[in-house]
Amino acid sequence: MSTFLLVHGAWHNGSCWQRVVPLLESAGHRVYAPSLTGYGDKAHLLGPEVGLDTHVADIVELIEKEDLADVVLVGHSYAGLVISSAANRVPERIAHLVYLDAMVPEDGETAVDVQPLTQQLIDLAAGSGDSWRIPPMPEWPAPLGLFGVTDPADIAWLRTMLSDQPVRCLQQPARLDNPALAEVPRTHIHCVGAEPAGIVRRPVPARQPNGSPAQVWELPSGHDCMITMPTELTGLLLEVARQRAGRMCVSAPEA
């Protein structure tokens, strides 16, 4: 059994994993899909002081409170920064990092560094009455839709979970200065359906920080693949768990 901790991206909340959680659980795994501060059941905490550090603390506190170990930590989109910094703080509790169509920072980088388009969103917010918050991205005609979701019923459901993103989340730097972080294996899952203009995806280095070959998988989906392709996404996450179990068997001492 693996423990999956699924971290949603900007503007979303933990409900976006609703179609994935039962599939992982039915395969025998333990799953957590919390909402970060300012979203979902924590929407009342949204404010200008909420930043990347807040969200990193959310995840670290959950891991420590629940005494989680060997965690498969999955971050979607903006949450690539969250899982990176969280793993930096508790690398001994993390078995694998999964970057799901996610920002992948270097030490000291912000969301603006990783995805320069976010600066345009910050600039637009600065011209509004609430300069500390950024409203969700707009819906575009198909095939772009709303975060890659085009089915009308799914769009309506997605809208129920969207809320503003604090600018501070995009301006605080990721902290990746723990040498032990480099030993945590990682997988990148790219959604290779239609993408809005201006989105930049950095090339994944041929080698992981631990020296292993890079593992990059693709889904023919828009950005919110947990909504549009939950079965296929779950299949990839289960493969991560299978690989992890295989490594544990290989490394286990003989009786």
PDB file of C-alpha atoms in Angstrom:
ATOM      1  CA  MET A   1       0.000   0.000   0.000  1.00  0.00           C
ATOM      2  CA  SER A   2       1.193   3.491  -0.833  1.00  0.00           C
ATOM      3  CA  THR A   3       0.119   6.789   0.693  1.00  0.00           C
ATOM      4  CA  PHE A   4      -0.808   9.352  -1.934  1.00  0.00           C
ATOM      5  CA  LEU A   5      -0.979  13.031  -1.044  1.00  0.00           C
ATOM      6  CA  LEU A   6      -2.607  14.967  -3.898  1.00  0.00           C
ATOM      7  CA  VAL A   7      -2.058  18.728  -3.938  1.00  0.00           C
ATOM      8  CA  HIS A   8      -4.253  20.922  -6.136  1.00  0.00           C
ATOM      9  CA  GLY A   9      -3.006  23.865  -8.151  1.00  0.00           C
ATOM     10  CA  ALA A  10      -3.846  27.556  -8.187  1.00  0.00           C
ATOM     11  CA  TRP A  11      -7.508  28.609  -7.998  1.00  0.00           C
ATOM     12  CA  HIS A  12      -8.697  25.026  -7.338  1.00  0.00           C
ATOM     13  CA  ASN A  13      -9.418  23.087  -4.155  1.00  0.00           C
ATOM     14  CA  GLY A  14      -9.125  19.486  -3.041  1.00  0.00           C
ATOM     15  CA  SER A  15     -12.449  18.556  -4.648  1.00  0.00           C
ATOM     16  CA  CYS A  16     -10.782  18.500  -8.052  1.00  0.00           C
ATOM     17  CA  TRP A  17      -9.367  15.046  -7.161  1.00  0.00           C
ATOM     18  CA  GLN A  18     -12.829  13.643  -6.464  1.00  0.00           C
ATOM     19  CA  ARG A  19     -12.736  11.280  -9.448  1.00  0.00           C
ATOM     20  CA  VAL A  20      -9.208  10.034  -8.726  1.00  0.00           C
ATOM     21  CA  VAL A  21      -9.365   9.395  -4.982  1.00  0.00           C
ATOM     22  CA  PRO A  22     -11.830   6.451  -5.067  1.00  0.00           C
ATOM     23  CA  LEU A  23      -9.889   4.790  -7.879  1.00  0.00           C
ATOM     24  CA  LEU A  24      -6.673   4.881  -5.870  1.00  0.00           C
ATOM     25  CA  GLU A  25      -8.465   3.754  -2.725  1.00  0.00           C
ATOM     26  CA  SER A  26     -10.118   0.844  -4.520  1.00  0.00           C
ATOM     27  CA  ALA A  27      -6.624  -0.299  -5.503  1.00  0.00           C
ATOM     28  CA  GLY A  28      -5.740  -0.511  -1.815  1.00  0.00           C
ATOM     29  CA  HIS A  29      -3.946   2.786  -1.283  1.00  0.00           C
ATOM     30  CA  ARG A  30      -4.392   5.513   1.307  1.00  0.00           C
ATOM     31  CA  VAL A  31      -5.186   8.927  -0.193  1.00  0.00           C
ATOM     32  CA  TYR A  32      -5.232  12.496   1.102  1.00  0.00           C
ATOM     33  CA  ALA A  33      -6.497  15.381  -1.045  1.00  0.00           C
ATOM     34  CA  PRO A  34      -6.609  18.470   1.189  1.00  0.00           C
ATOM     35  CA  SER A  35      -7.588  21.974   0.232  1.00  0.00           C
ATOM     36  CA  LEU A  36      -4.821  24.509   0.734  1.00  0.00           C
ATOM     37  CA  THR A  37      -5.361  27.627   2.844  1.00  0.00           C
ATOM     38  CA  GLY A  38      -7.801  29.959   1.076  1.00  0.00           C
ATOM     39  CA  TYR A  39      -9.648  27.226  -0.832  1.00  0.00           C
ATOM     40  CA  GLY A  40     -12.482  24.775  -0.284  1.00  0.00           C
ATOM     41  CA  ASP A  41     -13.150  24.270   3.420  1.00  0.00           C
ATOM     42  CA  LYS A  42     -10.432  26.836   4.151  1.00  0.00           C
ATOM     43  CA  ALA A  43     -11.815  29.537   1.805  1.00  0.00           C
ATOM     44  CA  HIS A  44     -12.548  31.831   4.750  1.00  0.00           C
ATOM     45  CA  LEU A  45      -8.785  32.079   5.371  1.00  0.00           C
ATOM     46  CA  LEU A  46      -8.059  33.669   1.991  1.00  0.00           C
ATOM     47  CA  GLY A  47      -6.165  36.914   2.420  1.00  0.00           C
ATOM     48  CA  PRO A  48      -3.167  38.914   1.177  1.00  0.00           C
ATOM     49  CA  GLU A  49      -0.867  37.232   3.701  1.00  0.00           C
ATOM     50  CA  VAL A  50      -1.430  33.776   2.151  1.00  0.00           C
ATOM     51  CA  GLY A  51       1.562  32.717   0.095  1.00  0.00           C
ATOM     52  CA  LEU A  52       3.626  29.775  -1.054  1.00  0.00           C
ATOM     53  CA  ASP A  53       5.073  29.414   2.447  1.00  0.00           C
ATOM     54  CA  THR A  54       1.527  29.087   3.817  1.00  0.00           C
ATOM     55  CA  HIS A  55       0.718  26.261   1.436  1.00  0.00           C
ATOM     56  CA  VAL A  56       4.003  24.487   2.087  1.00  0.00           C
ATOM     57  CA  ALA A  57       3.209  24.632   5.800  1.00  0.00           C
ATOM     58  CA  ASP A  58      -0.251  23.168   5.089  1.00  0.00           C
ATOM     59  CA  ILE A  59       1.298  20.080   3.520  1.00  0.00           C
ATOM     60  CA  VAL A  60       4.128  19.640   6.017  1.00  0.00           C
ATOM     61  CA  GLU A  61       1.736  19.993   8.946  1.00  0.00           C
ATOM     62  CA  LEU A  62      -0.603  17.376   7.461  1.00  0.00           C
ATOM     63  CA  ILE A  63       2.265  14.945   6.925  1.00  0.00           C
ATOM     64  CA  GLU A  64       3.532  15.411  10.459  1.00  0.00           C
ATOM     65  CA  LYS A  65       0.101  15.443  12.126  1.00  0.00           C
ATOM     66  CA  GLU A  66      -0.909  12.196  10.403  1.00  0.00           C
ATOM     67  CA  ASP A  67       2.615  10.785  10.856  1.00  0.00           C
ATOM     68  CA  LEU A  68       2.778   9.936   7.171  1.00  0.00           C
ATOM     69  CA  ALA A  69       5.805   8.165   5.704  1.00  0.00           C
ATOM     70  CA  ASP A  70       6.780   6.889   2.246  1.00  0.00           C
ATOM     71  CA  VAL A  71       4.442   9.459   0.722  1.00  0.00           C
ATOM     72  CA  VAL A  72       3.861   9.724  -3.006  1.00  0.00           C
ATOM     73  CA  LEU A  73       3.496  13.505  -3.165  1.00  0.00           C
ATOM     74  CA  VAL A  74       1.629  14.710  -6.253  1.00  0.00           C
ATOM     75  CA  GLY A  75       1.507  18.384  -7.218  1.00  0.00           C
ATOM     76  CA  HIS A  76      -0.612  19.811 -10.019  1.00  0.00           C
ATOM     77  CA  SER A  77       0.355  23.037 -11.778  1.00  0.00           C
ATOM     78  CA  TYR A  78       1.357  25.714  -9.202  1.00  0.00           C
ATOM     79  CA  ALA A  79       1.585  22.958  -6.593  1.00  0.00           C
ATOM     80  CA  GLY A  80       4.842  21.818  -8.175  1.00  0.00           C
ATOM     81  CA  LEU A  81       6.379  24.610  -6.095  1.00  0.00           C
ATOM     82  CA  VAL A  82       4.432  23.473  -3.035  1.00  0.00           C
ATOM     83  CA  ILE A  83       5.502  19.827  -3.169  1.00  0.00           C
ATOM     84  CA  SER A  84       9.111  20.739  -3.936  1.00  0.00           C
ATOM     85  CA  SER A  85       9.418  22.987  -0.895  1.00  0.00           C
ATOM     86  CA  ALA A  86       7.440  20.589   1.317  1.00  0.00           C
ATOM     87  CA  ALA A  87       9.719  17.708   0.349  1.00  0.00           C
ATOM     88  CA  ASN A  88      12.691  19.937   1.075  1.00  0.00           C
ATOM     89  CA  ARG A  89      11.489  20.214   4.674  1.00  0.00           C
ATOM     90  CA  VAL A  90      10.642  16.528   5.248  1.00  0.00           C
ATOM     91  CA  PRO A  91      12.521  14.514   2.590  1.00  0.00           C
ATOM     92  CA  GLU A  92      12.746  11.486   4.886  1.00  0.00           C
ATOM     93  CA  ARG A  93       8.944  11.139   4.665  1.00  0.00           C
ATOM     94  CA  ILE A  94       8.675  11.399   0.869  1.00  0.00           C
ATOM     95  CA  ALA A  95       8.983   8.297  -1.326  1.00  0.00           C
ATOM     96  CA  HIS A  96       8.314   9.947  -4.683  1.00  0.00           C
ATOM     97  CA  LEU A  97       7.480  13.321  -6.201  1.00  0.00           C
ATOM     98  CA  VAL A  98       5.008  13.500  -9.082  1.00  0.00           C
ATOM     99  CA  TYR A  99       4.889  16.746 -11.056  1.00  0.00           C
ATOM    100  CA  LEU A 100       1.507  16.728 -12.767  1.00  0.00           C
ATOM    101  CA  ASP A 101       1.605  19.297 -15.578  1.00  0.00           C
ATOM    102  CA  ALA A 102       3.385  21.295 -12.916  1.00  0.00           C
ATOM    103  CA  MET A 103       5.841  24.091 -12.341  1.00  0.00           C
ATOM    104  CA  VAL A 104       9.244  22.626 -11.454  1.00  0.00           C
ATOM    105  CA  PRO A 105      11.380  25.223  -9.666  1.00  0.00           C
ATOM    106  CA  GLU A 106      15.039  25.490  -8.865  1.00  0.00           C
ATOM    107  CA  ASP A 107      16.092  26.695  -5.422  1.00  0.00           C
ATOM    108  CA  GLY A 108      15.058  30.318  -4.903  1.00  0.00           C
ATOM    109  CA  GLU A 109      12.739  30.509  -7.904  1.00  0.00           C
ATOM    110  CA  THR A 110       9.183  31.833  -7.823  1.00  0.00           C
ATOM    111  CA  ALA A 111       6.198  30.929  -9.959  1.00  0.00           C
ATOM    112  CA  VAL A 112       7.013  33.982 -12.082  1.00  0.00           C
ATOM    113  CA  ASP A 113      10.487  32.585 -12.754  1.00  0.00           C
ATOM    114  CA  VAL A 114       9.131  29.190 -13.767  1.00  0.00           C
ATOM    115  CA  GLN A 115       6.090  30.426 -15.705  1.00  0.00           C
ATOM    116  CA  PRO A 116       6.629  34.064 -16.804  1.00  0.00           C
ATOM    117  CA  LEU A 117       2.989  34.387 -17.898  1.00  0.00           C
ATOM    118  CA  THR A 118       2.057  34.693 -14.233  1.00  0.00           C
ATOM    119  CA  GLN A 119       3.643  38.142 -14.114  1.00  0.00           C
ATOM    120  CA  GLN A 120       0.995  39.351 -16.554  1.00  0.00           C
ATOM    121  CA  LEU A 121      -1.688  38.115 -14.161  1.00  0.00           C
ATOM    122  CA  ILE A 122      -0.019  39.931 -11.274  1.00  0.00           C
ATOM    123  CA  ASP A 123       0.168  43.129 -13.334  1.00  0.00           C
ATOM    124  CA  LEU A 124      -3.524  42.891 -14.197  1.00  0.00           C
ATOM    125  CA  ALA A 125      -4.396  42.407 -10.529  1.00  0.00           C
ATOM    126  CA  ALA A 126      -2.312  45.463  -9.634  1.00  0.00           C
ATOM    127  CA  GLY A 127      -4.646  47.589 -11.714  1.00  0.00           C
ATOM    128  CA  SER A 128      -7.734  46.369  -9.891  1.00  0.00           C
ATOM    129  CA  GLY A 129      -9.189  47.291  -6.537  1.00  0.00           C
ATOM    130  CA  ASP A 130      -7.904  44.054  -4.983  1.00  0.00           C
ATOM    131  CA  SER A 131      -4.305  43.995  -6.104  1.00  0.00           C
ATOM    132  CA  TRP A 132      -3.427  41.069  -3.814  1.00  0.00           C
ATOM    133  CA  ARG A 133      -5.703  38.555  -5.534  1.00  0.00           C
ATOM    134  CA  ILE A 134      -5.971  37.113  -9.038  1.00  0.00           C
ATOM    135  CA  PRO A 135      -9.283  35.768 -10.335  1.00  0.00           C
ATOM    136  CA  PRO A 136      -9.392  32.383 -12.096  1.00  0.00           C
ATOM    137  CA  MET A 137      -8.356  32.113 -15.718  1.00  0.00           C
ATOM    138  CA  PRO A 138     -11.211  32.691 -18.175  1.00  0.00           C
ATOM    139  CA  GLU A 139     -12.946  30.030 -20.206  1.00  0.00           C
ATOM    140  CA  TRP A 140     -11.834  29.831 -23.831  1.00  0.00           C
ATOM    141  CA  PRO A 141     -13.536  28.240 -26.831  1.00  0.00           C
ATOM    142  CA  ALA A 142     -12.849  24.532 -27.340  1.00  0.00           C
ATOM    143  CA  PRO A 143     -10.407  22.875 -27.365  1.00  0.00           C
ATOM    144  CA  LEU A 144      -8.946  25.118 -24.617  1.00  0.00           C
ATOM    145  CA  GLY A 145     -12.051  25.386 -22.460  1.00  0.00           C
ATOM    146  CA  LEU A 146     -11.629  26.125 -18.747  1.00  0.00           C
ATOM    147  CA  PHE A 147      -8.243  24.766 -17.621  1.00  0.00           C
ATOM    148  CA  GLY A 148      -8.549  22.287 -20.464  1.00  0.00           C
ATOM    149  CA  VAL A 149     -12.047  21.155 -19.465  1.00  0.00           C
ATOM    150  CA  THR A 150     -14.576  21.420 -22.300  1.00  0.00           C
ATOM    151  CA  ASP A 151     -17.568  19.295 -21.291  1.00  0.00           C
ATOM    152  CA  PRO A 152     -20.338  21.716 -20.180  1.00  0.00           C
ATOM    153  CA  ALA A 153     -21.280  19.659 -17.114  1.00  0.00           C
ATOM    154  CA  ASP A 154     -17.652  19.359 -16.062  1.00  0.00           C
ATOM    155  CA  ILE A 155     -17.103  23.093 -16.566  1.00  0.00           C
ATOM    156  CA  ALA A 156     -20.101  23.839 -14.348  1.00  0.00           C
ATOM    157  CA  TRP A 157     -18.700  21.518 -11.667  1.00  0.00           C
ATOM    158  CA  LEU A 158     -15.222  23.005 -11.962  1.00  0.00           C
ATOM    159  CA  ARG A 159     -16.568  26.521 -11.501  1.00  0.00           C
ATOM    160  CA  THR A 160     -17.954  25.523  -8.087  1.00  0.00           C
ATOM    161  CA  MET A 161     -14.432  24.924  -6.782  1.00  0.00           C
ATOM    162  CA  LEU A 162     -12.576  27.918  -8.247  1.00  0.00           C
ATOM    163  CA  SER A 163     -11.588  30.966  -6.214  1.00  0.00           C
ATOM    164  CA  ASP A 164      -9.031  33.748  -6.367  1.00  0.00           C
ATOM    165  CA  GLN A 165      -5.287  33.112  -6.024  1.00  0.00           C
ATOM    166  CA  PRO A 166      -3.235  35.361  -3.724  1.00  0.00           C
ATOM    167  CA  VAL A 167      -0.426  37.159  -5.540  1.00  0.00           C
ATOM    168  CA  ARG A 168       1.953  36.256  -2.714  1.00  0.00           C
ATOM    169  CA  CYS A 169       1.754  32.597  -3.761  1.00  0.00           C
ATOM    170  CA  LEU A 170       3.374  33.501  -7.063  1.00  0.00           C
ATOM    171  CA  GLN A 171       6.040  35.778  -5.595  1.00  0.00           C
ATOM    172  CA  GLN A 172       7.487  33.762  -2.727  1.00  0.00           C
ATOM    173  CA  PRO A 173      10.505  31.611  -3.667  1.00  0.00           C
ATOM    174  CA  ALA A 174      10.728  27.859  -3.380  1.00  0.00           C
ATOM    175  CA  ARG A 175      13.331  26.601  -0.916  1.00  0.00           C
ATOM    176  CA  LEU A 176      15.213  23.531  -2.116  1.00  0.00           C
ATOM    177  CA  ASP A 177      18.425  23.692  -0.104  1.00  0.00           C
ATOM    178  CA  ASN A 178      18.249  20.325   1.661  1.00  0.00           C
ATOM    179  CA  PRO A 179      20.784  17.915   0.084  1.00  0.00           C
ATOM    180  CA  ALA A 180      18.529  14.965   0.974  1.00  0.00           C
ATOM    181  CA  LEU A 181      15.876  16.262  -1.420  1.00  0.00           C
ATOM    182  CA  ALA A 182      18.015  15.236  -4.393  1.00  0.00           C
ATOM    183  CA  GLU A 183      17.643  11.573  -3.432  1.00  0.00           C
ATOM    184  CA  VAL A 184      13.841  11.585  -3.774  1.00  0.00           C
ATOM    185  CA  PRO A 185      12.828  10.037  -7.126  1.00  0.00           C
ATOM    186  CA  ARG A 186      10.456  11.961  -9.308  1.00  0.00           C
ATOM    187  CA  THR A 187       8.079  11.530 -12.222  1.00  0.00           C
ATOM    188  CA  HIS A 188       6.784  14.183 -14.610  1.00  0.00           C
ATOM    189  CA  ILE A 189       3.340  13.822 -16.196  1.00  0.00           C
ATOM    190  CA  HIS A 190       2.664  16.286 -19.002  1.00  0.00           C
ATOM    191  CA  CYS A 191      -0.795  17.084 -20.334  1.00  0.00           C
ATOM    192  CA  VAL A 192      -0.195  17.476 -24.048  1.00  0.00           C
ATOM    193  CA  GLY A 193      -3.636  18.493 -25.252  1.00  0.00           C
ATOM    194  CA  ALA A 194      -4.395  22.069 -26.294  1.00  0.00           C
ATOM    195  CA  GLU A 195      -2.557  24.778 -24.321  1.00  0.00           C
ATOM    196  CA  PRO A 196      -3.205  28.530 -24.158  1.00  0.00           C
ATOM    197  CA  ALA A 197      -0.662  30.758 -25.863  1.00  0.00           C
ATOM    198  CA  GLY A 198       2.198  31.886 -23.658  1.00  0.00           C
ATOM    199  CA  ILE A 199       2.423  28.765 -21.513  1.00  0.00           C
ATOM    200  CA  VAL A 200       6.024  27.618 -21.146  1.00  0.00           C
ATOM    201  CA  ARG A 201       7.073  24.083 -20.205  1.00  0.00           C
ATOM    202  CA  ARG A 202      10.693  23.688 -19.277  1.00  0.00           C
ATOM    203  CA  PRO A 203      12.510  20.678 -20.722  1.00  0.00           C
ATOM    204  CA  VAL A 204      12.996  17.919 -18.172  1.00  0.00           C
ATOM    205  CA  PRO A 205      16.707  17.125 -17.694  1.00  0.00           C
ATOM    206  CA  ALA A 206      17.766  13.700 -18.935  1.00  0.00           C
ATOM    207  CA  ARG A 207      18.793  12.737 -15.409  1.00  0.00           C
ATOM    208  CA  GLN A 208      16.955  13.164 -12.130  1.00  0.00           C
ATOM    209  CA  PRO A 209      18.849  14.856  -9.291  1.00  0.00           C
ATOM    210  CA  ASN A 210      19.514  11.374  -7.855  1.00  0.00           C
ATOM    211  CA  GLY A 211      21.199  10.301 -11.097  1.00  0.00           C
ATOM    212  CA  SER A 212      18.433   8.036 -12.369  1.00  0.00           C
ATOM    213  CA  PRO A 213      17.078   8.522 -15.899  1.00  0.00           C
ATOM    214  CA  ALA A 214      14.238  11.018 -16.108  1.00  0.00           C
ATOM    215  CA  GLN A 215      10.737   9.571 -16.123  1.00  0.00           C
ATOM    216  CA  VAL A 216       8.358  11.635 -18.249  1.00  0.00           C
ATOM    217  CA  TRP A 217       4.881  10.463 -19.208  1.00  0.00           C
ATOM    218  CA  GLU A 218       2.212  12.167 -21.285  1.00  0.00           C
ATOM    219  CA  LEU A 219      -1.564  12.333 -21.230  1.00  0.00           C
ATOM    220  CA  PRO A 220      -3.534  13.545 -24.277  1.00  0.00           C
ATOM    221  CA  SER A 221      -5.520  15.855 -22.046  1.00  0.00           C
ATOM    222  CA  GLY A 222      -6.010  19.483 -21.182  1.00  0.00           C
ATOM    223  CA  HIS A 223      -4.501  20.872 -17.994  1.00  0.00           C
ATOM    224  CA  ASP A 224      -7.065  19.513 -15.512  1.00  0.00           C
ATOM    225  CA  CYS A 225      -6.551  15.856 -16.384  1.00  0.00           C
ATOM    226  CA  MET A 226      -7.861  14.734 -12.999  1.00  0.00           C
ATOM    227  CA  ILE A 227     -11.260  15.892 -14.234  1.00  0.00           C
ATOM    228  CA  THR A 228     -11.069  14.924 -17.903  1.00  0.00           C
ATOM    229  CA  MET A 229      -9.014  11.705 -17.722  1.00  0.00           C
ATOM    230  CA  PRO A 230      -9.194  10.421 -14.129  1.00  0.00           C
ATOM    231  CA  THR A 231      -8.909   6.743 -15.060  1.00  0.00           C
ATOM    232  CA  GLU A 232      -5.851   7.273 -17.216  1.00  0.00           C
ATOM    233  CA  LEU A 233      -4.217   9.516 -14.621  1.00  0.00           C
ATOM    234  CA  THR A 234      -4.906   6.976 -11.898  1.00  0.00           C
ATOM    235  CA  GLY A 235      -3.273   4.317 -14.051  1.00  0.00           C
ATOM    236  CA  LEU A 236      -0.076   6.349 -14.176  1.00  0.00           C
ATOM    237  CA  LEU A 237      -0.129   6.993 -10.424  1.00  0.00           C
ATOM    238  CA  LEU A 238      -0.622   3.286  -9.810  1.00  0.00           C
ATOM    239  CA  GLU A 239       2.412   2.629 -11.988  1.00  0.00           C
ATOM    240  CA  VAL A 240       4.422   4.930  -9.732  1.00  0.00           C
ATOM    241  CA  ALA A 241       3.242   2.873  -6.750  1.00  0.00           C
ATOM    242  CA  ARG A 242       4.109  -0.371  -8.546  1.00  0.00           C
ATOM    243  CA  GLN A 243       7.606   0.871  -9.329  1.00  0.00           C
ATOM    244  CA  ARG A 244       8.073   1.965  -5.734  1.00  0.00           C
ATOM    245  CA  ALA A 245       6.998  -1.459  -4.486  1.00  0.00           C
ATOM    246  CA  GLY A 246       9.443  -3.059  -6.905  1.00  0.00           C
ATOM    247  CA  ARG A 247      12.300  -0.941  -5.589  1.00  0.00           C
ATOM    248  CA  MET A 248      11.411  -1.867  -2.012  1.00  0.00           C
ATOM    249  CA  CYS A 249      11.469  -5.570  -2.877  1.00  0.00           C
ATOM    250  CA  VAL A 250      14.845  -5.261  -4.574  1.00  0.00           C
ATOM    251  CA  SER A 251      16.349  -3.354  -1.662  1.00  0.00           C
ATOM    252  CA  ALA A 252      14.900  -5.635   1.051  1.00  0.00           C
ATOM    253  CA  PRO A 253      17.530  -7.871   2.680  1.00  0.00           C
ATOM    254  CA  GLU A 254      17.186 -11.603   2.207  1.00  0.00           C
ATOM    255  CA  ALA A 255      15.968 -13.610   5.182  1.00  0.00           C
TER     256      ALA A 255
END
